[in-house]
């Protein structure tokens, strides 16, 4: 963990961020389309340094994320320590049959009982993470 400013929360290095992304199959995808912000809970997988998730073809999620800048976040609080990782990047449909077969073999499971046939890849532009001990806010002033 590193922090340049004593008032900032400690930052996680990129290696640790990817470890947390790999170990947490459920996160939140934030998008802004047509001037509207939205957040979607999604199950995801990590291959290399790319995030992948499935969505229904022609569904709302596919319509708002494809070709757009997105943010994806996972977090946890374990034994009094909170961690959060945010990936900023661009979403694109996975169309290569070989890649789709490989992704299907990875076993990314959806929690929602709906058919999802479209794979989406998030190509990261920036990955950041924070970690801190949970505690009360210090006195002001």
Steps between C-alpha positions, in 0.01 A plus 500: 500500500617848422363845571669824394274719714434413868135603449452259209407136543782251435515386136535139388754418231366370168607140569293493820206661317497217243521240779187648657320518165578132438383392845165684493260367234236766561532875448328813378518651153444876476406658167384834367293487182282772352566717804373239746721331761426139587659219701455130426601209724683242288690175541835522329816312421858612445726371224839663478434861584153521351159471667221298338130459569196363318179682422179432311519578129315821429443562870520832680847430637644412160344808348648744747851360545621400155747753368475716810738593774410308815613456858495165679536460877543218750534545874518313826524553874686215671626496859462875535683583177312652204627465143365644177625460143375709206574428135443778246489386139301442184242226443492296180319190376713185471440366148790260443365141522823371655487761774133424568574127534781579743277730703219243511754248633599740781164440667392856582166433667214746510303545822192611303297216344495648148660394172808705417666430166707814437849530647627850576865588559618798702836625375653685797651844465553552874485265800504642853440360845480614859532323833440630849411388850135561581459747784321810619552835334763703687401829664464793262719805528 
